[in-house]
PDB file of C-alpha atoms in Angstrom:
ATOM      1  CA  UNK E   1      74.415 250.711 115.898  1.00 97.00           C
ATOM      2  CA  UNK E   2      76.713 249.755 117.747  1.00 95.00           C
ATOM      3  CA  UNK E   3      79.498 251.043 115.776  1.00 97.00           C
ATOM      4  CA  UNK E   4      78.102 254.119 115.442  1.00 97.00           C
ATOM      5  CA  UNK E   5      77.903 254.814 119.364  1.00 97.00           C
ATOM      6  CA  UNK E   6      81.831 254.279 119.451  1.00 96.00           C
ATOM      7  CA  UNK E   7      82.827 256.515 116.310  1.00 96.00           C
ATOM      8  CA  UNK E   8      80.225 259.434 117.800  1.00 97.00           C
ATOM      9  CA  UNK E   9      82.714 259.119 120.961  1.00 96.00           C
ATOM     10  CA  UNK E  10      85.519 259.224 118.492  1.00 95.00           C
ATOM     11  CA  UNK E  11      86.761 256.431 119.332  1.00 95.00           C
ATOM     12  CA  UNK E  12      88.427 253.384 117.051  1.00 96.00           C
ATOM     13  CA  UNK E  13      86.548 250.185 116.141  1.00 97.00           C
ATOM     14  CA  UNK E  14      87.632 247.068 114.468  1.00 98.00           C
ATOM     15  CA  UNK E  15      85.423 244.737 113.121  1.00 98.00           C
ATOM     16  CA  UNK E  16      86.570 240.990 112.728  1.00 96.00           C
ATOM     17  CA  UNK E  17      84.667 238.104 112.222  1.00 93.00           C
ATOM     18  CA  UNK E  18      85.440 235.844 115.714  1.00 92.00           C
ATOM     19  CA  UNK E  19      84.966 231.979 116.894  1.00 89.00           C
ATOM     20  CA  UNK E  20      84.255 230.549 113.709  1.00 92.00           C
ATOM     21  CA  UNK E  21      83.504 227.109 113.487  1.00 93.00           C
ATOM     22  CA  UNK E  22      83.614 226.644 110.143  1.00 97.00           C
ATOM     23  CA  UNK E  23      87.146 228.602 109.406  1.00 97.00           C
ATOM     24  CA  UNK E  24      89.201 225.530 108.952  1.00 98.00           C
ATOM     25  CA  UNK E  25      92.833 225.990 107.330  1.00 98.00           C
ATOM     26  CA  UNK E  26      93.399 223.132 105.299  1.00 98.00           C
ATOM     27  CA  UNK E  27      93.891 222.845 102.016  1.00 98.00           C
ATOM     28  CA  UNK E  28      91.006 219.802 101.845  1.00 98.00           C
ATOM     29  CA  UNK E  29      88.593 222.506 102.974  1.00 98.00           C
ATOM     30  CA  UNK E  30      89.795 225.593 101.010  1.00 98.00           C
ATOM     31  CA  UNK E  31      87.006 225.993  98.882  1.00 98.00           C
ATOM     32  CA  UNK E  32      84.494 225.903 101.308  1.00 98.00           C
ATOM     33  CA  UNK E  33      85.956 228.068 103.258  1.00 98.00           C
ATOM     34  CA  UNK E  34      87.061 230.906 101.015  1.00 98.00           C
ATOM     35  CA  UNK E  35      84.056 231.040  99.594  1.00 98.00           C
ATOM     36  CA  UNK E  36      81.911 231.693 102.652  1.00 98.00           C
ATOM     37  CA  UNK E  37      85.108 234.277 103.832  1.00 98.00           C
ATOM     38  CA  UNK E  38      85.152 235.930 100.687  1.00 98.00           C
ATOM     39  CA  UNK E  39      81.179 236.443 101.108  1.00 98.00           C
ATOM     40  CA  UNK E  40      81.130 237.971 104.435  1.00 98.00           C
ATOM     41  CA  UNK E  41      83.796 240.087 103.816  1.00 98.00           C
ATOM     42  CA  UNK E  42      82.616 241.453 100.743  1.00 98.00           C
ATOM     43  CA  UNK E  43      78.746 241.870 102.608  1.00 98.00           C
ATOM     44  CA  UNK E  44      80.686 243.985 105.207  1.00 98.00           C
ATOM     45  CA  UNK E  45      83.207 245.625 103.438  1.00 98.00           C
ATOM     46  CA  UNK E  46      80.324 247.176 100.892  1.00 98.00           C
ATOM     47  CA  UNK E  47      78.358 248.047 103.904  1.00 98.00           C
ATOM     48  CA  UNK E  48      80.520 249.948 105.895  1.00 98.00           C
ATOM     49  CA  UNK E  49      82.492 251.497 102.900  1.00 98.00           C
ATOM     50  CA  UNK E  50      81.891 255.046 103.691  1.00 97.00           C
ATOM     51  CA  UNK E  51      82.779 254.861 107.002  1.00 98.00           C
ATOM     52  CA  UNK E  52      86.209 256.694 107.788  1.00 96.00           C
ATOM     53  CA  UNK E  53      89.463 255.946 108.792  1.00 95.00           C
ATOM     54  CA  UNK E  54      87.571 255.209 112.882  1.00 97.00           C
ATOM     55  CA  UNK E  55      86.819 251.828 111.406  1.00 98.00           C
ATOM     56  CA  UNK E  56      89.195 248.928 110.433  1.00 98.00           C
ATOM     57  CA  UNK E  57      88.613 245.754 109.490  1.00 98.00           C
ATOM     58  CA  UNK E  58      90.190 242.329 110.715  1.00 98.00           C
ATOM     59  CA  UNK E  59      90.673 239.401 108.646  1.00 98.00           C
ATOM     60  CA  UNK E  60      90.389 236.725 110.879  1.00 97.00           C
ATOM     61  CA  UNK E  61      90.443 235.891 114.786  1.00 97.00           C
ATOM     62  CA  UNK E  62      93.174 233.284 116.099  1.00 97.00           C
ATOM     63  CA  UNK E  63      92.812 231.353 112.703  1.00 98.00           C
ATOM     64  CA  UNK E  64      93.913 227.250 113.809  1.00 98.00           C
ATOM     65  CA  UNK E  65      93.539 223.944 114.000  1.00 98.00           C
ATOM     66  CA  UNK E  66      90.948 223.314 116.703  1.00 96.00           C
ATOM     67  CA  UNK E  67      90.509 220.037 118.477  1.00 96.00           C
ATOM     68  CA  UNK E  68      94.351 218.942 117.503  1.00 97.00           C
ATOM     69  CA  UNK E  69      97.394 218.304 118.834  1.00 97.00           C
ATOM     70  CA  UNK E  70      98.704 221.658 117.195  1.00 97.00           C
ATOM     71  CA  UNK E  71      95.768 223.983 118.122  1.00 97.00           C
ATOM     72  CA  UNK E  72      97.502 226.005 120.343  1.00 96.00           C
ATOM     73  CA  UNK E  73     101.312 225.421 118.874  1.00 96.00           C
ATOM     74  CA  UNK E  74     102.486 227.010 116.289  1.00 98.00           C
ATOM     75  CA  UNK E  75     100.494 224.801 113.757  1.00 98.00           C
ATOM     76  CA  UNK E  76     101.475 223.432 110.635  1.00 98.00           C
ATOM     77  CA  UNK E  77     103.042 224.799 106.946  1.00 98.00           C
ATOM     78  CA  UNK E  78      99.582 224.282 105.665  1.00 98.00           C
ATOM     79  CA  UNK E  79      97.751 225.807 108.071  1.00 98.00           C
ATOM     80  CA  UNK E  80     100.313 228.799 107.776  1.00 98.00           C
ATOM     81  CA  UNK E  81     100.266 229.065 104.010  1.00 98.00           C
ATOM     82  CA  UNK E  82      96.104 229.032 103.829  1.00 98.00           C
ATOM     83  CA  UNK E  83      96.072 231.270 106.637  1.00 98.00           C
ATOM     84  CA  UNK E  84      98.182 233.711 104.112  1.00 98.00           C
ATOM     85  CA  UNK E  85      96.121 233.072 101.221  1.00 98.00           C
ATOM     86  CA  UNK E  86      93.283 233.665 103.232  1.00 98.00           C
ATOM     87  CA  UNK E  87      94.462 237.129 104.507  1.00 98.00           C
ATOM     88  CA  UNK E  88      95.700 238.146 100.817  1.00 98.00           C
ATOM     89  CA  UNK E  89      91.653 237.782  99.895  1.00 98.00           C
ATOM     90  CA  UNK E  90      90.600 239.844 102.626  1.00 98.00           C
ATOM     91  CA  UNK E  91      92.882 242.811 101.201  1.00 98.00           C
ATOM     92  CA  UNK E  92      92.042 242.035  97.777  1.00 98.00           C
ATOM     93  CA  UNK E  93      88.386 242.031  98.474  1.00 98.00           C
ATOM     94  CA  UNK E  94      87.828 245.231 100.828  1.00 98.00           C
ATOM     95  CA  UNK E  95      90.180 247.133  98.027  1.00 98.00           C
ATOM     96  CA  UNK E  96      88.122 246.570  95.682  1.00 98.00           C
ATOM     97  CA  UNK E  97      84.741 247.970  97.097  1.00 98.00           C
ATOM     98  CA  UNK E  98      86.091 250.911  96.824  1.00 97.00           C
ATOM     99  CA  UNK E  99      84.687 254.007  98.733  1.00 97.00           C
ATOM    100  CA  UNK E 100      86.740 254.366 102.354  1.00 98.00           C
ATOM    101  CA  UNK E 101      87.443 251.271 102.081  1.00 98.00           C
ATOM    102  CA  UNK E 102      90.588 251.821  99.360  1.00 96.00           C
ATOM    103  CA  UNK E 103      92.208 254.304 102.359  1.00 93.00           C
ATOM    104  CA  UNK E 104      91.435 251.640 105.104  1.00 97.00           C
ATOM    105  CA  UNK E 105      94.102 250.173 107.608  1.00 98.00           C
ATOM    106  CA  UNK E 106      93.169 246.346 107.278  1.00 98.00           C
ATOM    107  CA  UNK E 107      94.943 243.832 110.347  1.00 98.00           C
ATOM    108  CA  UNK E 108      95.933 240.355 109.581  1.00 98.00           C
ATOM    109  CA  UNK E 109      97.317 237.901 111.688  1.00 98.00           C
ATOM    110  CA  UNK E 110      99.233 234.783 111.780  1.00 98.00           C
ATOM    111  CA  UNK E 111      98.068 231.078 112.840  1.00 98.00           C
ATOM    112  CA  UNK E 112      95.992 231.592 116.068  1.00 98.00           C
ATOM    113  CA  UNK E 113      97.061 235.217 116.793  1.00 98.00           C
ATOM    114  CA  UNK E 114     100.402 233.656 118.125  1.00 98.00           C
ATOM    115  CA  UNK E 115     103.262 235.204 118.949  1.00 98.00           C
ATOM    116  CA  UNK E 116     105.489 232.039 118.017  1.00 98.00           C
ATOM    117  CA  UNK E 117     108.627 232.936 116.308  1.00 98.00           C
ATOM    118  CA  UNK E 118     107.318 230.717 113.951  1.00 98.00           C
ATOM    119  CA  UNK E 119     103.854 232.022 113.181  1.00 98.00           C
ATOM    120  CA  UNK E 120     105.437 235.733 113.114  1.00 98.00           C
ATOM    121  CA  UNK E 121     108.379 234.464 110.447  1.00 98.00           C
ATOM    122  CA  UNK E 122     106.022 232.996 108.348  1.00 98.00           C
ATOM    123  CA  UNK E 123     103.454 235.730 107.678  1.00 98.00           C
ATOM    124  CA  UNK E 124     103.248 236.843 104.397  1.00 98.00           C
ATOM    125  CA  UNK E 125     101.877 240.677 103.813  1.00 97.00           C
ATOM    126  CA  UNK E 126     100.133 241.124 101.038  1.00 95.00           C
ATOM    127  CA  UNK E 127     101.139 244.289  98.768  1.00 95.00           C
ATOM    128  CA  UNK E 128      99.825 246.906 100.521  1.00 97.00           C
ATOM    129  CA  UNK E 129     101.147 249.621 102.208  1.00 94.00           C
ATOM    130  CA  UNK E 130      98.258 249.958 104.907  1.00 97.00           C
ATOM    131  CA  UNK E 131      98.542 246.945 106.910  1.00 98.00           C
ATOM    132  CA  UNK E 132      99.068 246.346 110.499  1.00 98.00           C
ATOM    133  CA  UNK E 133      99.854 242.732 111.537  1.00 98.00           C
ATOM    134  CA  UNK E 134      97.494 241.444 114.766  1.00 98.00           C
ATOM    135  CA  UNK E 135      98.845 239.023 117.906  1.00 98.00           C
ATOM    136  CA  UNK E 136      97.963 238.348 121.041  1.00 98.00           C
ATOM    137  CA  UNK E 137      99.566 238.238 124.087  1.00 98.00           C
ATOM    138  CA  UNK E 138      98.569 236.409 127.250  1.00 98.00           C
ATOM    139  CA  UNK E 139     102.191 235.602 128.624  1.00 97.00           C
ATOM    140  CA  UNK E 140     103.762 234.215 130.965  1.00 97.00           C
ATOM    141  CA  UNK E 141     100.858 232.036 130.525  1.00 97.00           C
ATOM    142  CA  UNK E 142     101.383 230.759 134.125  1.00 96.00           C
ATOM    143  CA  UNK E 143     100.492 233.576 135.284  1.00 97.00           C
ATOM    144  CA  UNK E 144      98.235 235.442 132.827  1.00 97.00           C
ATOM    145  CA  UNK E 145      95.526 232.655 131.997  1.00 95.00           C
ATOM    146  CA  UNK E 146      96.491 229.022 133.467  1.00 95.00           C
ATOM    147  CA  UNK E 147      93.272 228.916 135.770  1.00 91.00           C
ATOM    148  CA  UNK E 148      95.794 227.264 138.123  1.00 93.00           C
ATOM    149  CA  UNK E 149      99.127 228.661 137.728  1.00 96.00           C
ATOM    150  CA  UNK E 150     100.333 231.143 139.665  1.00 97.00           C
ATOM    151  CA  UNK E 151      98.925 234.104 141.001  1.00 97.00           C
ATOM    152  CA  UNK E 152     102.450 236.132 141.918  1.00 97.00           C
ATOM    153  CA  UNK E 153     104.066 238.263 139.026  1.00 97.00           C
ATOM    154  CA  UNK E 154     107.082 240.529 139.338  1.00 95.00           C
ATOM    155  CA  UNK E 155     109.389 242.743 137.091  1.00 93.00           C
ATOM    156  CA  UNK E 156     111.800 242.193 138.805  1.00 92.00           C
ATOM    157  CA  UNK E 157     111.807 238.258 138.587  1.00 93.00           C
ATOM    158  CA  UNK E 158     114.086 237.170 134.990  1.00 95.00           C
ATOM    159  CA  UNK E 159     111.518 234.526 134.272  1.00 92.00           C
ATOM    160  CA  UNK E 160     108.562 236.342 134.759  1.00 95.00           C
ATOM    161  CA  UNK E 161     109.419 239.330 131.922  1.00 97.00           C
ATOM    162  CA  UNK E 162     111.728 237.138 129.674  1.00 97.00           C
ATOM    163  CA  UNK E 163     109.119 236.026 127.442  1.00 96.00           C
ATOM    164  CA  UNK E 164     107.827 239.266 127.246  1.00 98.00           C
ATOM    165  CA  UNK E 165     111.247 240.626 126.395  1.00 98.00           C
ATOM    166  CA  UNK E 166     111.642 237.901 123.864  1.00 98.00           C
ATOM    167  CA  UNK E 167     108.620 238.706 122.233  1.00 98.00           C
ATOM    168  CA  UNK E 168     109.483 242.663 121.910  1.00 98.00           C
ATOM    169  CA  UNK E 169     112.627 241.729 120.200  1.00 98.00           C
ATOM    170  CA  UNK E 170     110.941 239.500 117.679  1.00 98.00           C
ATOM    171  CA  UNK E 171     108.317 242.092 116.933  1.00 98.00           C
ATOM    172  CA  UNK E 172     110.999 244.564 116.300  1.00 98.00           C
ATOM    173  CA  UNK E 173     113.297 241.887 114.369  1.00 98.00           C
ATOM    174  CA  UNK E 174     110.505 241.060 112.035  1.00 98.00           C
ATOM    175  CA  UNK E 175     107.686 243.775 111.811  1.00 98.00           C
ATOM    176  CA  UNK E 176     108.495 247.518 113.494  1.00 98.00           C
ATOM    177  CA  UNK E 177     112.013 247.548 112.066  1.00 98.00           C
ATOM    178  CA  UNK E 178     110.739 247.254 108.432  1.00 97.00           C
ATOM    179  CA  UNK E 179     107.899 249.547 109.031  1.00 97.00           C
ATOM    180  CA  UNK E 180     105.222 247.469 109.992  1.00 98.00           C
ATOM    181  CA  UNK E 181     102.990 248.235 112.426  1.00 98.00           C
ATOM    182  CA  UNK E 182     101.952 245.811 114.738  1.00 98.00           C
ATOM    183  CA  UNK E 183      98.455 245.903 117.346  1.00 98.00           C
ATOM    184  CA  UNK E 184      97.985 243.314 120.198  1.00 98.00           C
ATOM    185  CA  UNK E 185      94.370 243.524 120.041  1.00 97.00           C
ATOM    186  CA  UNK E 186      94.003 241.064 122.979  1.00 98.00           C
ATOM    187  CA  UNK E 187      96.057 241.019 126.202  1.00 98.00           C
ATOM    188  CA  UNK E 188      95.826 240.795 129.858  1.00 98.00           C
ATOM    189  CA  UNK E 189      95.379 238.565 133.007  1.00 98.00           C
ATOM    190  CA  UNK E 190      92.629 236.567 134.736  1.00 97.00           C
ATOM    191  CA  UNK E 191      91.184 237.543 138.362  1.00 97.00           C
ATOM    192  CA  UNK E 192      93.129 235.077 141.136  1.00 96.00           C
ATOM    193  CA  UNK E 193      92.255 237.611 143.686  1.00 96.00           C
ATOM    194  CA  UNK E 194      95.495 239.444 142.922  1.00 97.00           C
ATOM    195  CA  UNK E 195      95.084 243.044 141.892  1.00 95.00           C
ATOM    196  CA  UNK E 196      98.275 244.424 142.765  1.00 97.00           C
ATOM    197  CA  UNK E 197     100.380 241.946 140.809  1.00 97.00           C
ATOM    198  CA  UNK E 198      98.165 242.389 137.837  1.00 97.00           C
ATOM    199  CA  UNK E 199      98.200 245.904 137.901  1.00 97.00           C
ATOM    200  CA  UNK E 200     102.090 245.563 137.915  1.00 97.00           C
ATOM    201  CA  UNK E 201     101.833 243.276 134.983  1.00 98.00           C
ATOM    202  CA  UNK E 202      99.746 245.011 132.703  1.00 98.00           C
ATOM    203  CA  UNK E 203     101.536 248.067 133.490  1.00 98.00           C
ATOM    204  CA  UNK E 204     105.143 246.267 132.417  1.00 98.00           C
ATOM    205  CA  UNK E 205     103.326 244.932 128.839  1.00 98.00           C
ATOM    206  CA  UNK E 206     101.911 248.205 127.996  1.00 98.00           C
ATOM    207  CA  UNK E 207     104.763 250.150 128.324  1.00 98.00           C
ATOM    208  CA  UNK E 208     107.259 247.587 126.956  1.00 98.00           C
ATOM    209  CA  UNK E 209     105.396 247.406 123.648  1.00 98.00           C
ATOM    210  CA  UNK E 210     104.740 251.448 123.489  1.00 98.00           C
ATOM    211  CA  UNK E 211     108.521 251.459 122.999  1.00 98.00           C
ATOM    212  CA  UNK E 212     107.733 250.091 119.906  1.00 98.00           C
ATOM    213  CA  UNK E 213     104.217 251.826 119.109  1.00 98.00           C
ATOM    214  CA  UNK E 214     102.627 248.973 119.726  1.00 98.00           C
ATOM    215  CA  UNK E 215      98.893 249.340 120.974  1.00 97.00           C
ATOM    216  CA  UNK E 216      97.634 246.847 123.490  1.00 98.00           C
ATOM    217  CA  UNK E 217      94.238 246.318 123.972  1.00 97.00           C
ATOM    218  CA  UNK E 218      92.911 244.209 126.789  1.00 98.00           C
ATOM    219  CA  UNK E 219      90.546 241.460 126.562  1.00 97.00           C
ATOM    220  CA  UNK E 220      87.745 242.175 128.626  1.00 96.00           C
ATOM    221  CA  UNK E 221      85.079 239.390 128.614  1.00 94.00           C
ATOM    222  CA  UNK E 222      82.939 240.620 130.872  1.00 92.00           C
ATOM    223  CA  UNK E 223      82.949 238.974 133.840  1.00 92.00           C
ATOM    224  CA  UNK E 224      85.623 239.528 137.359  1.00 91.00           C
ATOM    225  CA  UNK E 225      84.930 235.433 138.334  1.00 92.00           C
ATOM    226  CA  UNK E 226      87.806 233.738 139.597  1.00 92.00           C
ATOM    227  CA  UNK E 227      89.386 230.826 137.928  1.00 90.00           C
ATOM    228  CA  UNK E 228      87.382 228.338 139.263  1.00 87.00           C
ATOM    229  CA  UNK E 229      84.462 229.386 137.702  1.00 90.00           C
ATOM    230  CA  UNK E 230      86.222 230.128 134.146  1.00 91.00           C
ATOM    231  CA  UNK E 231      88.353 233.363 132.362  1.00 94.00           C
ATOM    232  CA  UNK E 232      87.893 236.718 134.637  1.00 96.00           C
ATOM    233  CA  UNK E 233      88.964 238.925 132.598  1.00 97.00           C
ATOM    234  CA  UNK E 234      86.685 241.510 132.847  1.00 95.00           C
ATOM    235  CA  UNK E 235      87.779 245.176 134.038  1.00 94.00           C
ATOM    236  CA  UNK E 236      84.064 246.890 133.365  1.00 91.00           C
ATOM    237  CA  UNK E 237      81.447 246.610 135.740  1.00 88.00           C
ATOM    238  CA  UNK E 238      77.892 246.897 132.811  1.00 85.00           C
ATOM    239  CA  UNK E 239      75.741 246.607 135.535  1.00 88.00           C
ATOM    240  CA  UNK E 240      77.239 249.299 137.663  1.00 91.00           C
ATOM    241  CA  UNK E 241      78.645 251.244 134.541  1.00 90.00           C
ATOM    242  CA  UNK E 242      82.074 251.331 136.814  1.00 90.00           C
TER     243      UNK E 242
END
């Protein structure tokens, strides 16, 4: 349904399957877990196969190691290389359901959505010549989601766009210079109370990556609470509809 309300407003949807618990990427728990990942994707892939070229389909959502040392890093070689096994599945499994889904742009993404230079290096496309790799982007991280980092940001300040600099140039070095097109399907910056310098920030991501064709979509959680109270991301007002 509510895919349905989106593509009526021609508008783009990607489904993904998100926070789950169970997606561990070790080799010790392979099985397991391709077998319930092949399941859902092939239930969702055969339902929505005559939908157009409005709806894509995600493999996975920041894919890692949670409650370790390495959750947030860049994670391990094993982690990687089921990660990559994982996402060569997905393809193989919405391709061959046939209907839309053989013309379908599918996203995959690297260990936890990162954009490590070691996550991005080490992501393996399968063959297939409509793919678009996934990140996300939430840097500097001082500033953009540290509940107690800073709340200034300027583009004018070296250390405040050098990461994001250093990112463009990887995503070019490794993705949009081959061909490969590349979506951050979650950026932005929490609420400190600071609209004017995150207004200025956004505005520097977006049109950094559009240099490259690179799509940003902002993470909107629903909710404008400060940092205190948890992640204010949130840009829509669903009670007011503002």
């Amino acid at each position: 349904e509510d895919i349905d309300y989106a593509i009526d407003n021609n508008t783009y949807v990607i489904i993904n399957i998100h926070h789950e618990e169970w997606l561990v990427p070790l080799n010790a728990d392979y099985e397991f877990v391709s077998d319930k990942f092949s399941k859902i994707w092939n239930q969702i892939a055969e339902f929505f196969k005559n939908y157009d070229e409005h709806l894509l389909f995600q493999s996975m959502n920041e894919p890692r190691l949670k409650g370790t040392d390495i959750e947030w890093t860049d994670g391990s070689q094993e982690a990687r290389d089921i990660i990559n096994k994982l996402n060569a599945r997905f393809v193989s499994i919405v391709r061959s359901t046939g209907g839309n889904n053989k013309l379908r742009h599918l996203i995959i993404t690297g260990y936890c959505s990162s954009i490590h230079e070691n996550v991005l290096r080490n992501i393996l496309l399968p063959e297939d010549d409509k793919l678009i790799v996934s990140t996300h982007v939430y840097k500097p991280y001082e500033f953009s989601l540290k509940s107690d980092g800073t709340d200034i940001w300027n583009n004018d300040t070296p250390a405040d766009i050098d990461e994001i600099i250093q990112i463009y140039n990887n995503f070019k070095h490794y993705f949009t210079d081959k061909g490969i097109p590349v979506i951050i399907d979650e950026c932005g910056n929490v609420n400190k109370s600071n609209i004017h310098a995150r207004s200025k920030h956004i505005g520097y991501l977006v049109n950094t990556f559009k240099k490259l064709n690179i799509p940003c979509i902002w993470w909107d959680n629903g909710t404008t609470c400060l940092p205190s109270e948890g992640e204010g991301f949130g840009l829509l007002n669903r009670k007011t509809l503002k």
